[in-house]
PDB file of C-alpha atoms in Angstrom:
ATOM      1  CA  MET M   1      99.567  36.381 -76.365  1.00 53.00           C
ATOM      2  CA  SER M   2      97.945  36.605 -79.857  1.00 51.00           C
ATOM      3  CA  SER M   3      96.278  39.807 -81.100  1.00 48.00           C
ATOM      4  CA  ASN M   4      92.893  38.065 -80.800  1.00 49.00           C
ATOM      5  CA  GLN M   5      93.572  37.177 -77.136  1.00 47.00           C
ATOM      6  CA  LYS M   6      94.688  40.734 -76.438  1.00 47.00           C
ATOM      7  CA  THR M   7      91.509  42.081 -78.060  1.00 45.00           C
ATOM      8  CA  LYS M   8      89.324  39.720 -76.008  1.00 43.00           C
ATOM      9  CA  LYS M   9      91.188  40.733 -72.843  1.00 44.00           C
ATOM     10  CA  ILE M  10      90.608  44.418 -73.649  1.00 38.00           C
ATOM     11  CA  VAL M  11      86.930  43.834 -74.466  1.00 39.00           C
ATOM     12  CA  TRP M  12      86.562  41.843 -71.193  1.00 39.00           C
ATOM     13  CA  GLY M  13      88.084  44.778 -69.317  1.00 43.00           C
ATOM     14  CA  VAL M  14      85.692  47.190 -71.000  1.00 39.00           C
ATOM     15  CA  THR M  15      82.756  44.902 -70.128  1.00 42.00           C
ATOM     16  CA  ILE M  16      83.733  44.834 -66.435  1.00 39.00           C
ATOM     17  CA  GLY M  17      84.064  48.623 -66.509  1.00 46.00           C
ATOM     18  CA  LEU M  18      80.620  49.004 -68.047  1.00 42.00           C
ATOM     19  CA  ALA M  19      79.065  46.722 -65.414  1.00 45.00           C
ATOM     20  CA  ALA M  20      80.694  48.750 -62.663  1.00 44.00           C
ATOM     21  CA  SER M  21      79.344  51.966 -64.198  1.00 49.00           C
ATOM     22  CA  ALA M  22      75.708  50.808 -64.081  1.00 47.00           C
ATOM     23  CA  ALA M  23      75.306  52.000 -60.479  1.00 50.00           C
ATOM     24  CA  VAL M  24      76.939  55.310 -61.417  1.00 49.00           C
ATOM     25  CA  LEU M  25      74.486  55.765 -64.307  1.00 47.00           C
ATOM     26  CA  SER M  26      71.556  55.135 -61.980  1.00 53.00           C
ATOM     27  CA  ALA M  27      72.936  57.686 -59.514  1.00 51.00           C
ATOM     28  CA  VAL M  28      73.377  60.267 -62.310  1.00 47.00           C
ATOM     29  CA  ILE M  29      69.735  59.907 -63.332  1.00 47.00           C
ATOM     30  CA  SER M  30      68.574  60.174 -59.721  1.00 53.00           C
ATOM     31  CA  VAL M  31      70.650  63.298 -59.127  1.00 49.00           C
ATOM     32  CA  LYS M  32      69.291  64.961 -62.278  1.00 54.00           C
ATOM     33  CA  VAL M  33      65.694  64.156 -61.376  1.00 46.00           C
ATOM     34  CA  LEU M  34      66.161  65.373 -57.805  1.00 53.00           C
ATOM     35  CA  GLY M  35      67.864  68.510 -59.125  1.00 57.00           C
ATOM     36  CA  LEU M  36      64.900  69.286 -61.343  1.00 51.00           C
ATOM     37  CA  LEU M  37      62.505  68.641 -58.473  1.00 50.00           C
ATOM     38  CA  GLU M  38      64.455  71.029 -56.260  1.00 59.00           C
ATOM     39  CA  GLU M  39      64.520  73.655 -59.022  1.00 56.00           C
ATOM     40  CA  VAL M  40      60.768  73.385 -59.483  1.00 48.00           C
ATOM     41  CA  GLY M  41      60.267  73.618 -55.721  1.00 53.00           C
ATOM     42  CA  ASN M  42      62.442  76.700 -55.406  1.00 54.00           C
ATOM     43  CA  GLN M  43      60.662  78.470 -58.233  1.00 52.00           C
ATOM     44  CA  ASN M  44      57.206  77.648 -57.005  1.00 49.00           C
ATOM     45  CA  ARG M  45      57.225  77.989 -53.227  1.00 50.00           C
ATOM     46  CA  GLU M  46      53.819  79.608 -53.214  1.00 51.00           C
ATOM     47  CA  GLN M  47      52.315  77.482 -55.994  1.00 55.00           C
ATOM     48  CA  PRO M  48      53.987  74.037 -55.935  1.00 53.00           C
ATOM     49  CA  LYS M  49      54.254  72.317 -59.288  1.00 61.00           C
ATOM     50  CA  GLN M  50      54.738  68.587 -59.771  1.00 72.00           C
ATOM     51  CA  ILE M  51      57.332  67.359 -62.263  1.00 78.00           C
ATOM     52  CA  THR M  52      55.674  65.626 -65.191  1.00 84.00           C
ATOM     53  CA  ALA M  53      56.276  62.082 -66.309  1.00 79.00           C
ATOM     54  CA  SER M  54      57.457  63.341 -69.708  1.00 78.00           C
ATOM     55  CA  GLU M  55      60.103  65.532 -68.060  1.00 76.00           C
ATOM     56  CA  ILE M  56      61.421  62.565 -66.071  1.00 77.00           C
ATOM     57  CA  ALA M  57      61.403  60.404 -69.202  1.00 77.00           C
ATOM     58  CA  SER M  58      63.316  63.083 -71.115  1.00 74.00           C
ATOM     59  CA  ILE M  59      66.006  63.290 -68.425  1.00 77.00           C
ATOM     60  CA  VAL M  60      66.382  59.533 -68.334  1.00 77.00           C
ATOM     61  CA  GLN M  61      66.513  59.275 -72.151  1.00 71.00           C
ATOM     62  CA  ASP M  62      69.101  62.065 -72.510  1.00 68.00           C
ATOM     63  CA  THR M  63      71.315  60.534 -69.847  1.00 73.00           C
ATOM     64  CA  LEU M  64      71.061  57.044 -71.309  1.00 68.00           C
ATOM     65  CA  GLU M  65      71.828  58.282 -74.814  1.00 58.00           C
ATOM     66  CA  ALA M  66      74.879  60.208 -73.609  1.00 62.00           C
ATOM     67  CA  LYS M  67      76.119  57.140 -71.758  1.00 62.00           C
ATOM     68  CA  GLU M  68      75.423  54.922 -74.776  1.00 60.00           C
ATOM     69  CA  ARG M  69      77.433  57.224 -77.047  1.00 59.00           C
ATOM     70  CA  ALA M  70      80.367  57.135 -74.644  1.00 61.00           C
ATOM     71  CA  VAL M  71      80.185  53.346 -74.339  1.00 57.00           C
ATOM     72  CA  SER M  72      79.891  52.896 -78.127  1.00 66.00           C
ATOM     73  CA  ALA M  73      82.934  55.097 -78.728  1.00 70.00           C
ATOM     74  CA  GLU M  74      84.986  53.113 -76.233  1.00 75.00           C
ATOM     75  CA  LEU M  75      83.896  49.771 -77.664  1.00 74.00           C
ATOM     76  CA  MET M  76      84.493  50.998 -81.206  1.00 84.00           C
ATOM     77  CA  ASN M  77      88.049  52.071 -80.432  1.00 87.00           C
ATOM     78  CA  THR M  78      88.680  48.652 -78.916  1.00 91.00           C
ATOM     79  CA  ALA M  79      87.208  46.857 -81.935  1.00 94.00           C
ATOM     80  CA  LEU M  80      89.167  48.945 -84.470  1.00 96.00           C
ATOM     81  CA  ALA M  81      92.568  48.714 -82.766  1.00 95.00           C
ATOM     82  CA  PRO M  82      93.594  45.270 -84.139  1.00 96.00           C
ATOM     83  CA  TRP M  83      92.726  46.295 -87.715  1.00 97.00           C
ATOM     84  CA  GLU M  84      94.822  49.445 -88.118  1.00 95.00           C
ATOM     85  CA  ALA M  85      96.663  47.856 -91.046  1.00 96.00           C
ATOM     86  CA  ALA M  86      93.462  47.853 -93.128  1.00 97.00           C
ATOM     87  CA  ARG M  87      93.981  50.607 -95.692  1.00 96.00           C
ATOM     88  CA  ASP M  88      91.319  52.763 -97.316  1.00 94.00           C
ATOM     89  CA  VAL M  89      90.599  50.583-100.356  1.00 96.00           C
ATOM     90  CA  LYS M  90      87.395  49.377-102.004  1.00 94.00           C
ATOM     91  CA  GLU M  91      88.162  45.679-101.755  1.00 96.00           C
ATOM     92  CA  ARG M  92      88.012  43.818 -98.449  1.00 98.00           C
ATOM     93  CA  VAL M  93      91.810  43.713 -98.095  1.00 98.00           C
ATOM     94  CA  TYR M  94      93.763  43.754 -94.850  1.00 98.00           C
ATOM     95  CA  GLY M  95      97.386  44.845 -95.100  1.00 98.00           C
ATOM     96  CA  ASN M  96      99.318  46.229 -98.053  1.00 98.00           C
ATOM     97  CA  PRO M  97      97.058  46.043-101.142  1.00 97.00           C
ATOM     98  CA  ASN M  98     100.204  45.970-103.304  1.00 97.00           C
ATOM     99  CA  ALA M  99     101.870  43.125-101.393  1.00 98.00           C
ATOM    100  CA  ARG M 100     103.564  40.462-103.481  1.00 98.00           C
ATOM    101  CA  PHE M 101     101.603  37.649-101.822  1.00 98.00           C
ATOM    102  CA  SER M 102      97.894  37.639-101.117  1.00 98.00           C
ATOM    103  CA  ILE M 103      95.904  35.183 -99.027  1.00 98.00           C
ATOM    104  CA  VAL M 104      92.482  35.162-100.669  1.00 98.00           C
ATOM    105  CA  THR M 105      89.925  33.449 -98.433  1.00 98.00           C
ATOM    106  CA  PHE M 106      86.349  32.477 -99.204  1.00 98.00           C
ATOM    107  CA  SER M 107      84.502  32.687 -95.913  1.00 98.00           C
ATOM    108  CA  ASP M 108      81.021  32.376 -94.438  1.00 98.00           C
ATOM    109  CA  LEU M 109      80.215  34.572 -91.429  1.00 98.00           C
ATOM    110  CA  GLU M 110      78.125  31.748 -89.946  1.00 98.00           C
ATOM    111  CA  CYS M 111      80.753  29.034 -90.468  1.00 98.00           C
ATOM    112  CA  PRO M 112      82.254  27.836 -87.130  1.00 98.00           C
ATOM    113  CA  PHE M 113      85.496  26.796 -88.855  1.00 98.00           C
ATOM    114  CA  CYS M 114      85.764  30.252 -90.462  1.00 98.00           C
ATOM    115  CA  LYS M 115      85.279  31.803 -87.032  1.00 98.00           C
ATOM    116  CA  ARG M 116      88.195  29.761 -85.673  1.00 97.00           C
ATOM    117  CA  PHE M 117      90.340  30.455 -88.735  1.00 98.00           C
ATOM    118  CA  HIS M 118      89.649  34.174 -89.237  1.00 97.00           C
ATOM    119  CA  ASN M 119      92.684  35.526 -87.383  1.00 97.00           C
ATOM    120  CA  THR M 120      95.193  33.085 -88.908  1.00 98.00           C
ATOM    121  CA  PRO M 121      95.764  35.015 -92.178  1.00 98.00           C
ATOM    122  CA  LYS M 122      95.922  38.202 -90.099  1.00 98.00           C
ATOM    123  CA  GLU M 123      98.801  36.737 -88.080  1.00 98.00           C
ATOM    124  CA  VAL M 124     100.693  35.973 -91.298  1.00 98.00           C
ATOM    125  CA  VAL M 125     100.081  39.491 -92.624  1.00 98.00           C
ATOM    126  CA  ASP M 126     101.122  41.150 -89.360  1.00 98.00           C
ATOM    127  CA  ALA M 127     104.429  39.251 -89.414  1.00 97.00           C
ATOM    128  CA  SER M 128     105.164  39.844 -93.107  1.00 97.00           C
ATOM    129  CA  SER M 129     106.490  43.437 -93.189  1.00 96.00           C
ATOM    130  CA  ASP M 130     103.942  44.414 -95.868  1.00 97.00           C
ATOM    131  CA  ASN M 131     104.781  41.443 -98.109  1.00 98.00           C
ATOM    132  CA  VAL M 132     101.469  39.614 -97.582  1.00 98.00           C
ATOM    133  CA  SER M 133      97.862  40.795 -97.652  1.00 98.00           C
ATOM    134  CA  TYR M 134      94.610  39.107 -96.640  1.00 98.00           C
ATOM    135  CA  GLU M 135      91.551  39.411 -98.881  1.00 98.00           C
ATOM    136  CA  PHE M 136      88.130  38.372 -97.604  1.00 98.00           C
ATOM    137  CA  LYS M 137      85.638  36.953-100.111  1.00 98.00           C
ATOM    138  CA  HIS M 138      82.012  36.394 -99.126  1.00 98.00           C
ATOM    139  CA  LEU M 139      80.703  32.855 -99.554  1.00 98.00           C
ATOM    140  CA  PRO M 140      77.492  32.634 -97.495  1.00 98.00           C
ATOM    141  CA  LEU M 141      76.447  28.992 -97.741  1.00 98.00           C
ATOM    142  CA  ASP M 142      72.810  28.139 -98.428  1.00 97.00           C
ATOM    143  CA  PHE M 143      72.370  26.092 -95.262  1.00 97.00           C
ATOM    144  CA  HIS M 144      73.578  29.072 -93.160  1.00 98.00           C
ATOM    145  CA  ASN M 145      71.192  31.541 -94.797  1.00 98.00           C
ATOM    146  CA  PRO M 146      69.515  33.893 -94.294  1.00 98.00           C
ATOM    147  CA  ALA M 147      71.833  34.839 -91.395  1.00 98.00           C
ATOM    148  CA  ALA M 148      75.077  34.375 -93.364  1.00 98.00           C
ATOM    149  CA  LEU M 149      73.911  36.504 -96.290  1.00 98.00           C
ATOM    150  CA  GLN M 150      72.460  39.153 -93.992  1.00 98.00           C
ATOM    151  CA  GLY M 151      75.795  39.344 -92.173  1.00 98.00           C
ATOM    152  CA  SER M 152      77.659  39.769 -95.457  1.00 98.00           C
ATOM    153  CA  VAL M 153      75.297  42.548 -96.543  1.00 98.00           C
ATOM    154  CA  MET M 154      75.787  44.377 -93.254  1.00 98.00           C
ATOM    155  CA  ALA M 155      79.584  44.005 -93.444  1.00 98.00           C
ATOM    156  CA  GLU M 156      79.540  45.622 -96.885  1.00 98.00           C
ATOM    157  CA  CYS M 157      77.146  48.283 -95.604  1.00 98.00           C
ATOM    158  CA  VAL M 158      79.693  49.183 -92.912  1.00 97.00           C
ATOM    159  CA  ALA M 159      82.404  49.278 -95.594  1.00 98.00           C
ATOM    160  CA  LYS M 160      80.333  51.541 -97.825  1.00 97.00           C
ATOM    161  CA  GLU M 161      79.391  54.022 -95.116  1.00 96.00           C
ATOM    162  CA  LEU M 162      82.438  53.929 -92.822  1.00 96.00           C
ATOM    163  CA  GLY M 163      85.339  52.372 -94.725  1.00 97.00           C
ATOM    164  CA  ASN M 164      87.427  49.226 -95.037  1.00 97.00           C
ATOM    165  CA  LYS M 165      88.896  49.251 -91.514  1.00 97.00           C
ATOM    166  CA  TYR M 166      85.428  49.421 -89.970  1.00 97.00           C
ATOM    167  CA  ALA M 167      84.327  46.520 -92.171  1.00 98.00           C
ATOM    168  CA  TRP M 168      87.172  44.344 -90.869  1.00 98.00           C
ATOM    169  CA  ALA M 169      86.282  45.290 -87.292  1.00 97.00           C
ATOM    170  CA  PHE M 170      82.654  44.394 -88.018  1.00 97.00           C
ATOM    171  CA  ILE M 171      83.603  41.001 -89.477  1.00 98.00           C
ATOM    172  CA  ASP M 172      85.832  40.275 -86.492  1.00 98.00           C
ATOM    173  CA  GLN M 173      83.171  41.273 -83.957  1.00 97.00           C
ATOM    174  CA  TYR M 174      80.519  39.347 -85.877  1.00 98.00           C
ATOM    175  CA  PHE M 175      82.615  36.181 -85.671  1.00 98.00           C
ATOM    176  CA  GLN M 176      83.107  36.739 -81.946  1.00 97.00           C
ATOM    177  CA  THR M 177      79.380  37.274 -81.364  1.00 97.00           C
ATOM    178  CA  THR M 178      77.493  34.948 -83.717  1.00 98.00           C
ATOM    179  CA  GLN M 179      75.971  31.675 -82.582  1.00 97.00           C
ATOM    180  CA  THR M 180      77.265  30.238 -85.923  1.00 97.00           C
ATOM    181  CA  ASN M 181      75.600  27.598 -88.096  1.00 98.00           C
ATOM    182  CA  GLY M 182      72.879  30.045 -89.118  1.00 97.00           C
ATOM    183  CA  GLY M 183      72.100  31.241 -85.596  1.00 98.00           C
ATOM    184  CA  GLY M 184      73.364  34.756 -86.354  1.00 97.00           C
ATOM    185  CA  VAL M 185      73.690  37.600 -83.873  1.00 97.00           C
ATOM    186  CA  ALA M 186      70.828  38.900 -81.803  1.00 94.00           C
ATOM    187  CA  ASP M 187      69.262  41.954 -83.487  1.00 95.00           C
ATOM    188  CA  LEU M 188      71.670  42.482 -86.373  1.00 97.00           C
ATOM    189  CA  ASP M 189      70.459  46.036 -87.003  1.00 96.00           C
ATOM    190  CA  ASN M 190      71.312  47.183 -83.487  1.00 95.00           C
ATOM    191  CA  PHE M 191      74.593  45.281 -83.682  1.00 95.00           C
ATOM    192  CA  ALA M 192      75.463  47.301 -86.799  1.00 95.00           C
ATOM    193  CA  LYS M 193      74.469  50.563 -85.119  1.00 93.00           C
ATOM    194  CA  ARG M 194      77.290  50.015 -82.624  1.00 91.00           C
ATOM    195  CA  PHE M 195      79.647  50.689 -85.516  1.00 91.00           C
ATOM    196  CA  GLY M 196      78.009  54.018 -86.320  1.00 89.00           C
ATOM    197  CA  LEU M 197      75.375  53.088 -88.896  1.00 92.00           C
ATOM    198  CA  THR M 198      72.005  54.834 -88.763  1.00 93.00           C
ATOM    199  CA  SER M 199      68.612  53.200 -89.224  1.00 94.00           C
ATOM    200  CA  SER M 200      68.180  54.841 -92.632  1.00 96.00           C
ATOM    201  CA  GLN M 201      71.617  53.657 -93.812  1.00 96.00           C
ATOM    202  CA  ILE M 202      70.873  50.106 -92.710  1.00 97.00           C
ATOM    203  CA  ALA M 203      67.506  50.114 -94.469  1.00 97.00           C
ATOM    204  CA  ALA M 204      69.049  51.440 -97.691  1.00 98.00           C
ATOM    205  CA  CYS M 205      71.864  48.865 -97.650  1.00 98.00           C
ATOM    206  CA  LYS M 206      69.443  45.952 -97.523  1.00 97.00           C
ATOM    207  CA  THR M 207      68.299  46.785-101.060  1.00 97.00           C
ATOM    208  CA  ASP M 208      71.532  48.354-102.331  1.00 98.00           C
ATOM    209  CA  LYS M 209      72.266  46.872-105.772  1.00 98.00           C
ATOM    210  CA  ASN M 210      76.002  47.599-105.540  1.00 98.00           C
ATOM    211  CA  ILE M 211      76.293  45.632-102.299  1.00 98.00           C
ATOM    212  CA  GLN M 212      74.290  42.796-103.803  1.00 98.00           C
ATOM    213  CA  ALA M 213      76.535  42.845-106.891  1.00 98.00           C
ATOM    214  CA  ARG M 214      79.700  42.677-104.770  1.00 98.00           C
ATOM    215  CA  ILE M 215      78.512  39.620-102.863  1.00 98.00           C
ATOM    216  CA  THR M 216      77.176  37.985-106.034  1.00 98.00           C
ATOM    217  CA  GLY M 217      80.566  38.608-107.656  1.00 98.00           C
ATOM    218  CA  ASP M 218      82.307  36.796-104.804  1.00 98.00           C
ATOM    219  CA  LEU M 219      79.883  33.887-105.146  1.00 98.00           C
ATOM    220  CA  GLU M 220      80.504  33.647-108.890  1.00 98.00           C
ATOM    221  CA  PHE M 221      84.264  33.835-108.350  1.00 97.00           C
ATOM    222  CA  ALA M 222      84.001  30.923-105.909  1.00 97.00           C
ATOM    223  CA  ARG M 223      81.918  28.903-108.356  1.00 97.00           C
ATOM    224  CA  GLU M 224      84.385  29.495-111.188  1.00 96.00           C
ATOM    225  CA  ALA M 225      87.250  28.464-108.893  1.00 95.00           C
ATOM    226  CA  GLY M 226      85.420  25.300-107.891  1.00 95.00           C
ATOM    227  CA  VAL M 227      85.102  26.390-104.266  1.00 97.00           C
ATOM    228  CA  SER M 228      82.038  25.045-102.456  1.00 93.00           C
ATOM    229  CA  GLY M 229      83.132  24.904 -98.805  1.00 96.00           C
ATOM    230  CA  THR M 230      84.492  27.345 -96.254  1.00 98.00           C
ATOM    231  CA  PRO M 231      87.020  28.406 -95.303  1.00 98.00           C
ATOM    232  CA  SER M 232      88.879  27.914 -98.561  1.00 98.00           C
ATOM    233  CA  SER M 233      91.986  29.944 -99.362  1.00 98.00           C
ATOM    234  CA  TYR M 234      94.462  30.635-102.139  1.00 98.00           C
ATOM    235  CA  VAL M 235      97.970  31.923-101.576  1.00 98.00           C
ATOM    236  CA  VAL M 236      98.645  34.018-104.676  1.00 98.00           C
ATOM    237  CA  ASP M 237     102.044  35.196-105.936  1.00 98.00           C
ATOM    238  CA  THR M 238     101.128  38.399-107.748  1.00 96.00           C
ATOM    239  CA  VAL M 239     104.589  38.544-109.353  1.00 95.00           C
ATOM    240  CA  GLY M 240     105.135  34.929-110.398  1.00 92.00           C
ATOM    241  CA  GLY M 241     101.488  34.451-111.302  1.00 93.00           C
ATOM    242  CA  LYS M 242     101.088  31.123-109.488  1.00 96.00           C
ATOM    243  CA  SER M 243      98.850  30.187-106.578  1.00 97.00           C
ATOM    244  CA  ILE M 244      98.393  27.369-104.089  1.00 98.00           C
ATOM    245  CA  GLN M 245      94.983  26.324-102.780  1.00 97.00           C
ATOM    246  CA  ILE M 246      94.628  25.583 -99.062  1.00 98.00           C
ATOM    247  CA  GLY M 247      91.397  24.092 -97.806  1.00 96.00           C
ATOM    248  CA  GLY M 248      90.032  24.230 -94.294  1.00 97.00           C
ATOM    249  CA  ALA M 249      91.071  26.026 -91.129  1.00 97.00           C
ATOM    250  CA  GLN M 250      94.816  25.462 -91.468  1.00 98.00           C
ATOM    251  CA  GLY M 251      97.459  27.038 -89.245  1.00 97.00           C
ATOM    252  CA  ALA M 252      99.759  29.953 -90.059  1.00 98.00           C
ATOM    253  CA  GLU M 253     102.731  27.661 -90.770  1.00 98.00           C
ATOM    254  CA  VAL M 254     100.838  26.023 -93.661  1.00 98.00           C
ATOM    255  CA  PHE M 255     100.493  29.419 -95.316  1.00 98.00           C
ATOM    256  CA  MET M 256     104.127  30.304 -94.672  1.00 98.00           C
ATOM    257  CA  ASN M 257     105.188  27.033 -96.290  1.00 98.00           C
ATOM    258  CA  ALA M 258     103.022  27.823 -99.312  1.00 98.00           C
ATOM    259  CA  ILE M 259     104.704  31.218 -99.664  1.00 98.00           C
ATOM    260  CA  ARG M 260     108.148  29.592 -99.421  1.00 97.00           C
ATOM    261  CA  SER M 261     107.146  27.094-102.096  1.00 97.00           C
ATOM    262  CA  LEU M 262     106.005  29.855-104.450  1.00 97.00           C
ATOM    263  CA  LEU M 263     109.253  31.734-103.888  1.00 96.00           C
ATOM    264  CA  GLU M 264     111.288  28.626-104.672  1.00 94.00           C
ATOM    265  CA  ASP M 265     109.291  27.979-107.857  1.00 91.00           C
ATOM    266  CA  ASP M 266     109.831  31.559-108.982  1.00 84.00           C
ATOM    267  CA  LYS M 267     113.553  31.313-108.253  1.00 82.00           C
ATOM    268  CA  GLU M 268     113.879  28.089-110.258  1.00 78.00           C
ATOM    269  CA  GLN M 269     112.093  29.614-113.213  1.00 79.00           C
ATOM    270  CA  SER M 270     114.365  32.658-113.094  1.00 75.00           C
ATOM    271  CA  GLU M 271     117.442  30.458-113.188  1.00 73.00           C
ATOM    272  CA  GLU M 272     116.312  28.496-116.250  1.00 65.00           C
TER     273      GLU M 272
END
């Protein structure tokens, strides 16, 4: 079973658990309201006092918020688990940032082929014993905007406020949730709040010049490299200095063959 299948299985289990807890949540609210009613009755036997609508609303809100925090923490732990190898670095790199080989992928968060491909470089990295890393470059395509660009901005907002590992978890969950082809995710702001962002942080990120510059830099890098479609990847040998371009949603074996080819080229040059 792949790491992506395991993650989906875990998330499915969490979802079933949350559905089962809905009745429990309702019972908790009822018990708290009844408890307050009983307390009011006991204190005011001679002069009965009715519980106000605002008091009921406050109880319900407090209980819901406590439950939401518990649910968010559980979901967050599940979302982060597959991305433990993401180190605390500024770039969107998964795995060892000093690895000899790097899979650099230009991706669009609204691209259905990118969605299918996203975990392939991760599989290569996870099997490489720190010899391969995976670097994500934003390439939101015009015909997928504004959703693709908005998703990229929010991914970098998560990275800025919470760190690289959270950004990878966000990207992964975005791919699992989006309708793709520009359809986006329902209520992106609330989706981002699940990862711990506040309303003020989200608002600030939407006009953050550093986030805009990062995404613009990725777009310019793609243009200079002649990349216009997604996903598009380069397997880079950081020691030998060579790279191999791989277009489309190719399988893990294609990337392994590219790494073998780069190793052979480097060996031949060393023997000359």
